Amino acid sequence: MAETTKDVVLRVADISKRFGGLQALSGVGITIERGQVYGLIGPNGAGKTTFFNVITGLYTPDTGNFELGGKPYHPKAVHLVAKAGIARTFQNIRLFADMTALENVMVGRHIRTHSGLFGAIFRTPAFKKEEAEIAQRAQELLDYVGIGKYADFKARTLSYGDQRRLEVARALATDPQLIALDEPAAGMNATEKVQLRELIDRIRNDNRTILLIEHDVKLVMGLCDRVTVLDYGKQIAEGTPAQVQQNEKVIEAYLGTGGH
Ligand SMILES: Nc1ncnc2c1ncn2[C@@H]1O[C@H](COP(=O)(O)OP(=O)(O)OP(=O)(O)O)[C@@H](O)[C@H]1O
């Protein structure tokens, strides 16, 4: 079947970002289709985080065109990005440490609620009903990522791998069009990595769409449908993992004399 606009979740083109004298991104563009896991890799300092921060509204790009779900999209501020349908996790886990796992996921869900401040202050029946639904959905998401039994545990008491799962559950709670995972395997042991891979596979099988920055090239190559490789802010390769792995520029960037 020919590619139709509705199957494209995110299309960005010509993204550039300069920090003083450093061109951190030069004309980078990617297209992510629904149900794909799309990987972004590159040596240290290649521009991956900058790219992520641009598409999630943390940095304003110097140039760039954005389309989300077939509509023009302007990643101006983080909360607007979440409303528009991109949820992200962070390289350094950012949970509400003293809230329970369930409450952390409920916070994610609140951007899609309707009762508003009035309902919250006066605890209207509509508000209570909505809260119960949010709690139920949050529990389902905790079960989905495999930490349902820790619903009442404070986030900070969970293991590192489980905190990462909790971040994913919170991201899913916003019903995003795209889930952006920033180095989800960082600091994980081998078992946790296998479980992470299974979780990402599962999310994809449910026809959700994932953008992944990851240092673990093996994980990316084994998991992603397509990959972009950045080096010094330039997109040096784009394609399937098999195509990218054979690309000479990629081999050089990773193995070359620079070793950066
Ligand atoms: N806020 C900033 N101000 C100035 N320079 C920045 C800023 N953010 C990133 N840079 C620079 O832009 C370049 C790209 O950095 P970026 O963090 O995007 O790379 P990365 O591929 O994510 O690297 P890593 O794999 O080490 O996380 C680097 O040279 C970095 O020092």
PDB file of C-alpha atoms and ligand atoms in Angstrom:
ATOM      1  CA  MET A   1       0.000   0.000   0.000  1.00  0.00           C
ATOM      2  CA  ALA A   2       1.267   3.468  -0.855  1.00  0.00           C
ATOM      3  CA  GLU A   3       2.227   5.715   2.034  1.00  0.00           C
ATOM      4  CA  THR A   4      -0.659   7.934   3.066  1.00  0.00           C
ATOM      5  CA  THR A   5      -0.464  11.025   5.219  1.00  0.00           C
ATOM      6  CA  LYS A   6      -2.542   9.431   7.955  1.00  0.00           C
ATOM      7  CA  ASP A   7       0.053   6.718   8.538  1.00  0.00           C
ATOM      8  CA  VAL A   8       2.750   9.263   9.244  1.00  0.00           C
ATOM      9  CA  VAL A   9       2.852  10.233  12.901  1.00  0.00           C
ATOM     10  CA  LEU A  10       5.760  12.662  12.899  1.00  0.00           C
ATOM     11  CA  ARG A  11       7.384  14.369   9.979  1.00  0.00           C
ATOM     12  CA  VAL A  12      10.107  16.895  10.698  1.00  0.00           C
ATOM     13  CA  ALA A  13      12.353  18.502   8.155  1.00  0.00           C
ATOM     14  CA  ASP A  14      15.305  20.832   8.002  1.00  0.00           C
ATOM     15  CA  ILE A  15      15.901  21.185  11.733  1.00  0.00           C
ATOM     16  CA  SER A  16      18.903  23.306  12.568  1.00  0.00           C
ATOM     17  CA  LYS A  17      20.107  24.522  15.920  1.00  0.00           C
ATOM     18  CA  ARG A  18      23.188  26.520  16.754  1.00  0.00           C
ATOM     19  CA  PHE A  19      24.663  27.153  20.198  1.00  0.00           C
ATOM     20  CA  GLY A  20      27.012  30.115  19.822  1.00  0.00           C
ATOM     21  CA  GLY A  21      29.733  28.945  17.480  1.00  0.00           C
ATOM     22  CA  LEU A  22      28.607  25.314  17.510  1.00  0.00           C
ATOM     23  CA  GLN A  23      26.225  23.962  14.867  1.00  0.00           C
ATOM     24  CA  ALA A  24      24.544  21.271  16.979  1.00  0.00           C
ATOM     25  CA  LEU A  25      22.060  20.270  14.238  1.00  0.00           C
ATOM     26  CA  SER A  26      22.202  20.970  10.496  1.00  0.00           C
ATOM     27  CA  GLY A  27      19.117  20.337   8.386  1.00  0.00           C
ATOM     28  CA  VAL A  28      18.010  17.127  10.101  1.00  0.00           C
ATOM     29  CA  GLY A  29      14.725  15.502   9.035  1.00  0.00           C
ATOM     30  CA  ILE A  30      12.909  12.271   9.871  1.00  0.00           C
ATOM     31  CA  THR A  31       9.556  10.674   9.112  1.00  0.00           C
ATOM     32  CA  ILE A  32       8.058   8.214  11.582  1.00  0.00           C
ATOM     33  CA  GLU A  33       5.121   6.027  10.587  1.00  0.00           C
ATOM     34  CA  ARG A  34       2.475   4.701  12.924  1.00  0.00           C
ATOM     35  CA  GLY A  35       3.518   1.498  14.678  1.00  0.00           C
ATOM     36  CA  GLN A  36       7.229   2.038  14.128  1.00  0.00           C
ATOM     37  CA  VAL A  37      10.068   2.096  16.581  1.00  0.00           C
ATOM     38  CA  TYR A  38      12.398   4.747  15.200  1.00  0.00           C
ATOM     39  CA  GLY A  39      15.941   4.948  16.529  1.00  0.00           C
ATOM     40  CA  LEU A  40      18.234   7.928  16.807  1.00  0.00           C
ATOM     41  CA  ILE A  41      21.869   7.061  17.374  1.00  0.00           C
ATOM     42  CA  GLY A  42      25.251   8.705  17.069  1.00  0.00           C
ATOM     43  CA  PRO A  43      28.491   9.152  18.970  1.00  0.00           C
ATOM     44  CA  ASN A  44      28.695  11.430  22.017  1.00  0.00           C
ATOM     45  CA  GLY A  45      27.899  15.026  21.188  1.00  0.00           C
ATOM     46  CA  ALA A  46      26.315  14.102  17.841  1.00  0.00           C
ATOM     47  CA  GLY A  47      23.176  16.131  18.562  1.00  0.00           C
ATOM     48  CA  LYS A  48      20.687  13.456  19.642  1.00  0.00           C
ATOM     49  CA  THR A  49      19.554  15.157  22.822  1.00  0.00           C
ATOM     50  CA  THR A  50      19.380  18.497  21.069  1.00  0.00           C
ATOM     51  CA  PHE A  51      17.116  16.951  18.428  1.00  0.00           C
ATOM     52  CA  PHE A  52      14.916  15.437  21.122  1.00  0.00           C
ATOM     53  CA  ASN A  53      14.753  18.711  22.989  1.00  0.00           C
ATOM     54  CA  VAL A  54      13.743  20.557  19.831  1.00  0.00           C
ATOM     55  CA  ILE A  55      10.890  18.221  18.958  1.00  0.00           C
ATOM     56  CA  THR A  56       9.633  18.183  22.557  1.00  0.00           C
ATOM     57  CA  GLY A  57       9.617  21.958  22.910  1.00  0.00           C
ATOM     58  CA  LEU A  58      12.586  22.441  25.263  1.00  0.00           C
ATOM     59  CA  TYR A  59      14.746  24.177  22.655  1.00  0.00           C
ATOM     60  CA  THR A  60      13.600  26.534  19.933  1.00  0.00           C
ATOM     61  CA  PRO A  61      15.200  25.547  16.627  1.00  0.00           C
ATOM     62  CA  ASP A  62      16.714  28.071  14.219  1.00  0.00           C
ATOM     63  CA  THR A  63      14.966  26.360  11.308  1.00  0.00           C
ATOM     64  CA  GLY A  64      12.552  23.446  11.045  1.00  0.00           C
ATOM     65  CA  ASN A  65       9.186  22.218   9.771  1.00  0.00           C
ATOM     66  CA  PHE A  66       7.017  19.983  11.909  1.00  0.00           C
ATOM     67  CA  GLU A  67       3.943  17.890  11.287  1.00  0.00           C
ATOM     68  CA  LEU A  68       2.281  15.661  13.881  1.00  0.00           C
ATOM     69  CA  GLY A  69      -0.526  13.307  12.850  1.00  0.00           C
ATOM     70  CA  GLY A  70      -0.856  15.091   9.504  1.00  0.00           C
ATOM     71  CA  LYS A  71      -1.246  18.544  11.060  1.00  0.00           C
ATOM     72  CA  PRO A  72       1.270  21.357  11.374  1.00  0.00           C
ATOM     73  CA  TYR A  73       2.800  21.257  14.802  1.00  0.00           C
ATOM     74  CA  HIS A  74       4.772  23.907  16.669  1.00  0.00           C
ATOM     75  CA  PRO A  75       6.807  22.510  19.558  1.00  0.00           C
ATOM     76  CA  LYS A  76       6.847  25.769  21.494  1.00  0.00           C
ATOM     77  CA  ALA A  77       6.488  24.648  25.113  1.00  0.00           C
ATOM     78  CA  VAL A  78       6.674  21.319  26.876  1.00  0.00           C
ATOM     79  CA  HIS A  79       3.051  21.252  28.119  1.00  0.00           C
ATOM     80  CA  LEU A  80       1.758  22.144  24.638  1.00  0.00           C
ATOM     81  CA  VAL A  81       3.828  19.334  23.170  1.00  0.00           C
ATOM     82  CA  ALA A  82       2.221  16.878  25.602  1.00  0.00           C
ATOM     83  CA  LYS A  83      -1.245  18.140  24.637  1.00  0.00           C
ATOM     84  CA  ALA A  84      -0.378  17.872  20.962  1.00  0.00           C
ATOM     85  CA  GLY A  85       0.440  14.203  21.529  1.00  0.00           C
ATOM     86  CA  ILE A  86       4.138  13.657  22.208  1.00  0.00           C
ATOM     87  CA  ALA A  87       5.075  12.144  25.558  1.00  0.00           C
ATOM     88  CA  ARG A  88       8.667  11.739  26.588  1.00  0.00           C
ATOM     89  CA  THR A  89      10.834  10.158  29.222  1.00  0.00           C
ATOM     90  CA  PHE A  90      14.144  11.597  30.367  1.00  0.00           C
ATOM     91  CA  GLN A  91      17.701  10.322  30.419  1.00  0.00           C
ATOM     92  CA  ASN A  92      17.790  11.176  34.124  1.00  0.00           C
ATOM     93  CA  ILE A  93      14.562   9.764  35.465  1.00  0.00           C
ATOM     94  CA  ARG A  94      12.132  12.498  36.468  1.00  0.00           C
ATOM     95  CA  LEU A  95       9.439  11.047  38.674  1.00  0.00           C
ATOM     96  CA  PHE A  96       7.660  12.524  41.673  1.00  0.00           C
ATOM     97  CA  ALA A  97       9.814  10.568  44.114  1.00  0.00           C
ATOM     98  CA  ASP A  98       7.525  10.836  47.148  1.00  0.00           C
ATOM     99  CA  MET A  99       4.320  10.096  45.301  1.00  0.00           C
ATOM    100  CA  THR A 100       3.157   6.517  44.766  1.00  0.00           C
ATOM    101  CA  ALA A 101       3.608   4.761  41.451  1.00  0.00           C
ATOM    102  CA  LEU A 102      -0.156   5.027  40.869  1.00  0.00           C
ATOM    103  CA  GLU A 103      -0.185   8.761  41.597  1.00  0.00           C
ATOM    104  CA  ASN A 104       2.727   9.333  39.207  1.00  0.00           C
ATOM    105  CA  VAL A 105       0.730   7.744  36.397  1.00  0.00           C
ATOM    106  CA  MET A 106      -2.423   9.645  37.370  1.00  0.00           C
ATOM    107  CA  VAL A 107      -0.498  12.899  36.958  1.00  0.00           C
ATOM    108  CA  GLY A 108       0.253  11.922  33.366  1.00  0.00           C
ATOM    109  CA  ARG A 109      -3.432  11.223  32.753  1.00  0.00           C
ATOM    110  CA  HIS A 110      -4.575  14.586  34.093  1.00  0.00           C
ATOM    111  CA  ILE A 111      -3.644  16.442  30.933  1.00  0.00           C
ATOM    112  CA  ARG A 112      -6.548  14.638  29.254  1.00  0.00           C
ATOM    113  CA  THR A 113      -9.161  15.360  31.948  1.00  0.00           C
ATOM    114  CA  HIS A 114     -12.082  17.736  31.854  1.00  0.00           C
ATOM    115  CA  SER A 115     -13.385  18.558  35.335  1.00  0.00           C
ATOM    116  CA  GLY A 116     -10.835  21.325  35.851  1.00  0.00           C
ATOM    117  CA  LEU A 117     -10.007  23.361  38.917  1.00  0.00           C
ATOM    118  CA  PHE A 118     -13.631  24.018  39.916  1.00  0.00           C
ATOM    119  CA  GLY A 119     -14.344  20.308  40.046  1.00  0.00           C
ATOM    120  CA  ALA A 120     -11.150  19.605  41.962  1.00  0.00           C
ATOM    121  CA  ILE A 121     -11.824  22.240  44.639  1.00  0.00           C
ATOM    122  CA  PHE A 122     -15.476  21.404  45.181  1.00  0.00           C
ATOM    123  CA  ARG A 123     -15.048  17.674  44.552  1.00  0.00           C
ATOM    124  CA  THR A 124     -18.099  17.553  42.329  1.00  0.00           C
ATOM    125  CA  PRO A 125     -19.621  14.156  41.453  1.00  0.00           C
ATOM    126  CA  ALA A 126     -18.232  14.550  37.937  1.00  0.00           C
ATOM    127  CA  PHE A 127     -14.780  15.134  39.395  1.00  0.00           C
ATOM    128  CA  LYS A 128     -14.985  12.090  41.679  1.00  0.00           C
ATOM    129  CA  LYS A 129     -16.148   9.869  38.844  1.00  0.00           C
ATOM    130  CA  GLU A 130     -13.330  11.100  36.653  1.00  0.00           C
ATOM    131  CA  GLU A 131     -10.763  10.541  39.419  1.00  0.00           C
ATOM    132  CA  ALA A 132     -11.941   6.953  39.853  1.00  0.00           C
ATOM    133  CA  GLU A 133     -11.634   6.374  36.124  1.00  0.00           C
ATOM    134  CA  ILE A 134      -8.157   7.903  36.080  1.00  0.00           C
ATOM    135  CA  ALA A 135      -7.055   5.683  38.970  1.00  0.00           C
ATOM    136  CA  GLN A 136      -8.399   2.604  37.206  1.00  0.00           C
ATOM    137  CA  ARG A 137      -6.678   3.491  33.957  1.00  0.00           C
ATOM    138  CA  ALA A 138      -3.438   4.212  35.847  1.00  0.00           C
ATOM    139  CA  GLN A 139      -3.599   0.783  37.475  1.00  0.00           C
ATOM    140  CA  GLU A 140      -4.135  -0.836  34.077  1.00  0.00           C
ATOM    141  CA  LEU A 141      -1.064   0.941  32.752  1.00  0.00           C
ATOM    142  CA  LEU A 142       1.037  -0.172  35.720  1.00  0.00           C
ATOM    143  CA  ASP A 143      -0.106  -3.741  35.028  1.00  0.00           C
ATOM    144  CA  TYR A 144       0.704  -3.241  31.343  1.00  0.00           C
ATOM    145  CA  VAL A 145       4.314  -2.245  32.028  1.00  0.00           C
ATOM    146  CA  GLY A 146       4.639  -5.032  34.607  1.00  0.00           C
ATOM    147  CA  ILE A 147       4.719  -3.140  37.909  1.00  0.00           C
ATOM    148  CA  GLY A 148       1.055  -3.315  38.922  1.00  0.00           C
ATOM    149  CA  LYS A 149       1.890  -4.817  42.306  1.00  0.00           C
ATOM    150  CA  TYR A 150       3.883  -1.707  43.225  1.00  0.00           C
ATOM    151  CA  ALA A 151       0.985   0.713  42.699  1.00  0.00           C
ATOM    152  CA  ASP A 152       1.067   1.924  46.325  1.00  0.00           C
ATOM    153  CA  PHE A 153       4.849   2.078  46.651  1.00  0.00           C
ATOM    154  CA  LYS A 154       6.554   5.457  46.603  1.00  0.00           C
ATOM    155  CA  ALA A 155       8.356   5.963  43.300  1.00  0.00           C
ATOM    156  CA  ARG A 156      11.730   6.358  44.986  1.00  0.00           C
ATOM    157  CA  THR A 157      11.520   2.901  46.556  1.00  0.00           C
ATOM    158  CA  LEU A 158      11.281   1.142  43.183  1.00  0.00           C
ATOM    159  CA  SER A 159      14.309  -0.419  41.527  1.00  0.00           C
ATOM    160  CA  TYR A 160      15.981   1.511  38.738  1.00  0.00           C
ATOM    161  CA  GLY A 161      14.473  -0.657  36.016  1.00  0.00           C
ATOM    162  CA  ASP A 162      11.011  -0.354  37.558  1.00  0.00           C
ATOM    163  CA  GLN A 163      11.331   3.434  37.781  1.00  0.00           C
ATOM    164  CA  ARG A 164      12.001   3.462  34.049  1.00  0.00           C
ATOM    165  CA  ARG A 165       8.896   1.328  33.506  1.00  0.00           C
ATOM    166  CA  LEU A 166       6.942   3.756  35.637  1.00  0.00           C
ATOM    167  CA  GLU A 167       8.114   6.629  33.433  1.00  0.00           C
ATOM    168  CA  VAL A 168       6.871   4.704  30.401  1.00  0.00           C
ATOM    169  CA  ALA A 169       3.491   4.091  32.074  1.00  0.00           C
ATOM    170  CA  ARG A 170       3.210   7.799  32.849  1.00  0.00           C
ATOM    171  CA  ALA A 171       4.046   8.649  29.241  1.00  0.00           C
ATOM    172  CA  LEU A 172       1.412   6.175  27.995  1.00  0.00           C
ATOM    173  CA  ALA A 173      -1.151   7.755  30.315  1.00  0.00           C
ATOM    174  CA  THR A 174      -1.262  10.863  28.153  1.00  0.00           C
ATOM    175  CA  ASP A 175      -2.513   8.746  25.204  1.00  0.00           C
ATOM    176  CA  PRO A 176       0.297  10.057  23.045  1.00  0.00           C
ATOM    177  CA  GLN A 177       0.599   9.784  19.290  1.00  0.00           C
ATOM    178  CA  LEU A 178       4.335   9.408  19.802  1.00  0.00           C
ATOM    179  CA  ILE A 179       6.345   8.218  22.796  1.00  0.00           C
ATOM    180  CA  ALA A 180       9.870   9.581  22.889  1.00  0.00           C
ATOM    181  CA  LEU A 181      12.262   7.567  25.060  1.00  0.00           C
ATOM    182  CA  ASP A 182      15.546   9.246  25.969  1.00  0.00           C
ATOM    183  CA  GLU A 183      18.153   6.544  26.610  1.00  0.00           C
ATOM    184  CA  PRO A 184      15.794   4.172  28.388  1.00  0.00           C
ATOM    185  CA  ALA A 185      18.451   1.468  28.768  1.00  0.00           C
ATOM    186  CA  ALA A 186      21.020   3.743  30.421  1.00  0.00           C
ATOM    187  CA  GLY A 187      22.237   2.163  33.639  1.00  0.00           C
ATOM    188  CA  MET A 188      20.224  -1.017  33.159  1.00  0.00           C
ATOM    189  CA  ASN A 189      21.650  -4.472  33.707  1.00  0.00           C
ATOM    190  CA  ALA A 190      21.362  -7.211  31.081  1.00  0.00           C
ATOM    191  CA  THR A 191      18.120  -8.657  32.488  1.00  0.00           C
ATOM    192  CA  GLU A 192      16.498  -5.234  32.696  1.00  0.00           C
ATOM    193  CA  LYS A 193      17.513  -4.565  29.088  1.00  0.00           C
ATOM    194  CA  VAL A 194      15.830  -7.754  27.908  1.00  0.00           C
ATOM    195  CA  GLN A 195      12.674  -6.755  29.784  1.00  0.00           C
ATOM    196  CA  LEU A 196      12.836  -3.248  28.323  1.00  0.00           C
ATOM    197  CA  ARG A 197      13.109  -4.674  24.854  1.00  0.00           C
ATOM    198  CA  GLU A 198      10.058  -6.858  25.470  1.00  0.00           C
ATOM    199  CA  LEU A 199       8.124  -3.864  26.746  1.00  0.00           C
ATOM    200  CA  ILE A 200       8.983  -1.691  23.737  1.00  0.00           C
ATOM    201  CA  ASP A 201       8.062  -4.561  21.420  1.00  0.00           C
ATOM    202  CA  ARG A 202       4.767  -4.899  23.180  1.00  0.00           C
ATOM    203  CA  ILE A 203       4.003  -1.187  22.898  1.00  0.00           C
ATOM    204  CA  ARG A 204       4.765  -1.313  19.176  1.00  0.00           C
ATOM    205  CA  ASN A 205       2.562  -4.397  18.713  1.00  0.00           C
ATOM    206  CA  ASP A 206      -0.278  -2.326  20.143  1.00  0.00           C
ATOM    207  CA  ASN A 207       0.225  -0.001  17.158  1.00  0.00           C
ATOM    208  CA  ARG A 208       1.879   2.730  19.135  1.00  0.00           C
ATOM    209  CA  THR A 209       4.784   4.711  17.799  1.00  0.00           C
ATOM    210  CA  ILE A 210       8.128   5.195  19.511  1.00  0.00           C
ATOM    211  CA  LEU A 211      11.140   7.421  18.991  1.00  0.00           C
ATOM    212  CA  LEU A 212      14.177   6.104  20.804  1.00  0.00           C
ATOM    213  CA  ILE A 213      17.533   7.696  21.545  1.00  0.00           C
ATOM    214  CA  GLU A 214      19.873   5.032  22.721  1.00  0.00           C
ATOM    215  CA  HIS A 215      23.577   4.519  23.235  1.00  0.00           C
ATOM    216  CA  ASP A 216      23.233   0.759  23.178  1.00  0.00           C
ATOM    217  CA  VAL A 217      23.640   0.184  19.440  1.00  0.00           C
ATOM    218  CA  LYS A 218      22.877  -3.517  19.750  1.00  0.00           C
ATOM    219  CA  LEU A 219      19.524  -2.753  21.344  1.00  0.00           C
ATOM    220  CA  VAL A 220      18.697  -0.193  18.664  1.00  0.00           C
ATOM    221  CA  MET A 221      19.662  -2.447  15.792  1.00  0.00           C
ATOM    222  CA  GLY A 222      17.680  -5.359  17.193  1.00  0.00           C
ATOM    223  CA  LEU A 223      14.571  -3.340  17.949  1.00  0.00           C
ATOM    224  CA  CYS A 224      14.109  -0.454  15.550  1.00  0.00           C
ATOM    225  CA  ASP A 225      12.289  -0.455  12.215  1.00  0.00           C
ATOM    226  CA  ARG A 226      14.283   2.523  10.996  1.00  0.00           C
ATOM    227  CA  VAL A 227      17.286   4.392  12.268  1.00  0.00           C
ATOM    228  CA  THR A 228      18.841   7.807  11.775  1.00  0.00           C
ATOM    229  CA  VAL A 229      22.503   8.277  12.551  1.00  0.00           C
ATOM    230  CA  LEU A 230      23.756  11.710  13.563  1.00  0.00           C
ATOM    231  CA  ASP A 231      27.372  12.788  13.643  1.00  0.00           C
ATOM    232  CA  TYR A 232      28.486  16.327  14.501  1.00  0.00           C
ATOM    233  CA  GLY A 233      24.898  17.513  13.992  1.00  0.00           C
ATOM    234  CA  LYS A 234      24.580  16.045  10.511  1.00  0.00           C
ATOM    235  CA  GLN A 235      22.375  13.160   9.454  1.00  0.00           C
ATOM    236  CA  ILE A 236      24.924  10.777   7.974  1.00  0.00           C
ATOM    237  CA  ALA A 237      22.562   7.842   7.386  1.00  0.00           C
ATOM    238  CA  GLU A 238      18.882   6.895   7.459  1.00  0.00           C
ATOM    239  CA  GLY A 239      17.307   3.523   6.796  1.00  0.00           C
ATOM    240  CA  THR A 240      16.665   0.082   8.190  1.00  0.00           C
ATOM    241  CA  PRO A 241      19.166  -1.207  10.755  1.00  0.00           C
ATOM    242  CA  ALA A 242      20.667  -3.507   8.104  1.00  0.00           C
ATOM    243  CA  GLN A 243      21.177  -0.602   5.673  1.00  0.00           C
ATOM    244  CA  VAL A 244      22.599   1.705   8.303  1.00  0.00           C
ATOM    245  CA  GLN A 245      25.027  -0.878   9.641  1.00  0.00           C
ATOM    246  CA  GLN A 246      26.632  -1.206   6.220  1.00  0.00           C
ATOM    247  CA  ASN A 247      26.947   2.518   5.654  1.00  0.00           C
ATOM    248  CA  GLU A 248      30.606   3.512   5.471  1.00  0.00           C
ATOM    249  CA  LYS A 249      30.092   6.891   7.092  1.00  0.00           C
ATOM    250  CA  VAL A 250      28.435   5.176  10.043  1.00  0.00           C
ATOM    251  CA  ILE A 251      31.218   2.650  10.399  1.00  0.00           C
ATOM    252  CA  GLU A 252      33.714   5.479  10.299  1.00  0.00           C
ATOM    253  CA  ALA A 253      31.830   7.615  12.813  1.00  0.00           C
ATOM    254  CA  TYR A 254      31.763   4.761  15.301  1.00  0.00           C
ATOM    255  CA  LEU A 255      35.096   3.131  14.598  1.00  0.00           C
ATOM    256  CA  GLY A 256      36.995   5.950  12.896  1.00  0.00           C
ATOM    257  CA  THR A 257      40.050   7.697  14.120  1.00  0.00           C
ATOM    258  CA  GLY A 258      38.007  10.373  15.953  1.00  0.00           C
ATOM    259  CA  GLY A 259      36.561   7.899  18.422  1.00  0.00           C
ATOM    260  CA  HIS A 260      34.538  10.752  19.872  1.00  0.00           C
TER     261      HIS A 260
HETATM  262  N1  LIG B   1      22.315  24.079  25.916  1.00  0.00           N
HETATM  263  C1  LIG B   1      23.459  23.964  25.228  1.00  0.00           C
HETATM  264  N2  LIG B   1      24.320  24.999  25.118  1.00  0.00           N
HETATM  265  C2  LIG B   1      25.479  24.892  24.424  1.00  0.00           C
HETATM  266  N3  LIG B   1      25.873  23.786  23.779  1.00  0.00           N
HETATM  267  C3  LIG B   1      25.061  22.723  23.842  1.00  0.00           C
HETATM  268  C4  LIG B   1      23.828  22.741  24.558  1.00  0.00           C
HETATM  269  N4  LIG B   1      23.243  21.524  24.441  1.00  0.00           N
HETATM  270  C5  LIG B   1      24.062  20.791  23.693  1.00  0.00           C
HETATM  271  N5  LIG B   1      25.156  21.494  23.334  1.00  0.00           N
HETATM  272  C6  LIG B   1      26.257  21.028  22.485  1.00  0.00           C
HETATM  273  O1  LIG B   1      25.687  20.537  21.277  1.00  0.00           O
HETATM  274  C7  LIG B   1      26.377  19.345  20.848  1.00  0.00           C
HETATM  275  C8  LIG B   1      25.381  18.223  20.729  1.00  0.00           C
HETATM  276  O2  LIG B   1      25.029  17.821  22.033  1.00  0.00           O
HETATM  277  P1  LIG B   1      23.903  16.743  22.357  1.00  0.00           P
HETATM  278  O3  LIG B   1      23.758  16.681  23.836  1.00  0.00           O
HETATM  279  O4  LIG B   1      22.686  17.038  21.562  1.00  0.00           O
HETATM  280  O5  LIG B   1      24.582  15.431  21.798  1.00  0.00           O
HETATM  281  P2  LIG B   1      24.195  13.916  22.085  1.00  0.00           P
HETATM  282  O6  LIG B   1      24.301  13.226  20.769  1.00  0.00           O
HETATM  283  O7  LIG B   1      22.899  13.843  22.771  1.00  0.00           O
HETATM  284  O8  LIG B   1      25.354  13.470  23.035  1.00  0.00           O
HETATM  285  P3  LIG B   1      25.373  12.357  24.214  1.00  0.00           P
HETATM  286  O9  LIG B   1      25.298  11.056  23.509  1.00  0.00           O
HETATM  287  O10 LIG B   1      26.694  12.600  24.842  1.00  0.00           O
HETATM  288  O11 LIG B   1      24.219  12.628  25.123  1.00  0.00           O
HETATM  289  C9  LIG B   1      27.472  19.081  21.857  1.00  0.00           C
HETATM  290  O12 LIG B   1      28.682  19.600  21.353  1.00  0.00           O
HETATM  291  C10 LIG B   1      26.997  19.850  23.087  1.00  0.00           C
HETATM  292  O13 LIG B   1      28.114  20.282  23.852  1.00  0.00           O
END
